Coordinates of C-alpha atoms in Angstrom, one line a residue:
X733 CA 22.3 -41.2 51.1
X734 CA 20.9 -38.0 49.7
X735 CA 18.1 -35.7 50.8
X736 CA 16.4 -32.5 49.9
X737 CA 15.0 -29.9 52.2
X738 CA 11.5 -29.0 51.1
X739 CA 10.5 -26.8 54.0
X740 CA 12.0 -25.2 57.1
X741 CA 9.4 -24.6 59.9
X742 CA 9.6 -23.0 63.3
X743 CA 7.5 -21.9 66.2
X744 CA 8.3 -19.3 68.8
X745 CA 6.7 -21.3 71.7
X746 CA 6.7 -25.0 72.3
X747 CA 3.3 -26.6 71.5
X748 CA 2.4 -23.9 68.9
X749 CA 1.8 -24.8 65.3
X750 CA 5.0 -24.4 63.3
X751 CA 5.0 -22.1 60.3
X752 CA 7.4 -22.1 57.2
X753 CA 10.2 -19.6 56.8
X754 CA 12.2 -18.7 53.7
X755 CA 15.6 -19.2 55.2
X756 CA 17.2 -20.1 58.5
X757 CA 20.4 -19.6 60.5
X758 CA 21.5 -22.8 62.0
X759 CA 23.8 -22.6 65.1
X760 CA 25.1 -25.3 67.5
X761 CA 21.9 -24.7 69.5
X762 CA 19.5 -25.3 66.5
X763 CA 17.4 -23.1 64.3
X764 CA 17.6 -19.5 65.4
X765 CA 14.2 -18.2 66.5
X766 CA 12.7 -21.7 67.1
X767 CA 11.3 -22.6 70.5
X768 CA 13.2 -26.0 70.4
X769 CA 16.6 -24.3 70.0
X770 CA 18.8 -24.7 73.1
X771 CA 21.1 -26.9 75.1
X772 CA 19.2 -30.2 75.0
X773 CA 19.1 -33.5 73.2
X774 CA 17.2 -32.5 70.0
X775 CA 17.3 -29.0 68.5
X776 CA 16.3 -30.0 65.0
X777 CA 14.0 -32.7 63.6
X778 CA 14.1 -34.0 60.1
X779 CA 10.8 -35.5 58.9
X780 CA 9.9 -37.5 55.9
X781 CA 7.6 -35.6 53.4
X782 CA 4.7 -38.0 54.1
X783 CA 4.7 -37.4 57.9

C-alpha cells in the first residue's frame, strides 16, 4: 500500500477549525501543537482526499 500526504492540519483547541501547516514534528503523543496530541487512543487521523 502506498500513500501521499497532501496536507497537514492542526488546531490549537479541540472543536476549532483546523488550518494547514508547512511542516510538523511528530512525537509519540501526536503532532506537536495540535489539540489532539496527548496520551489517548487517537493522536493523528489520516483522511482520504475526498473526505
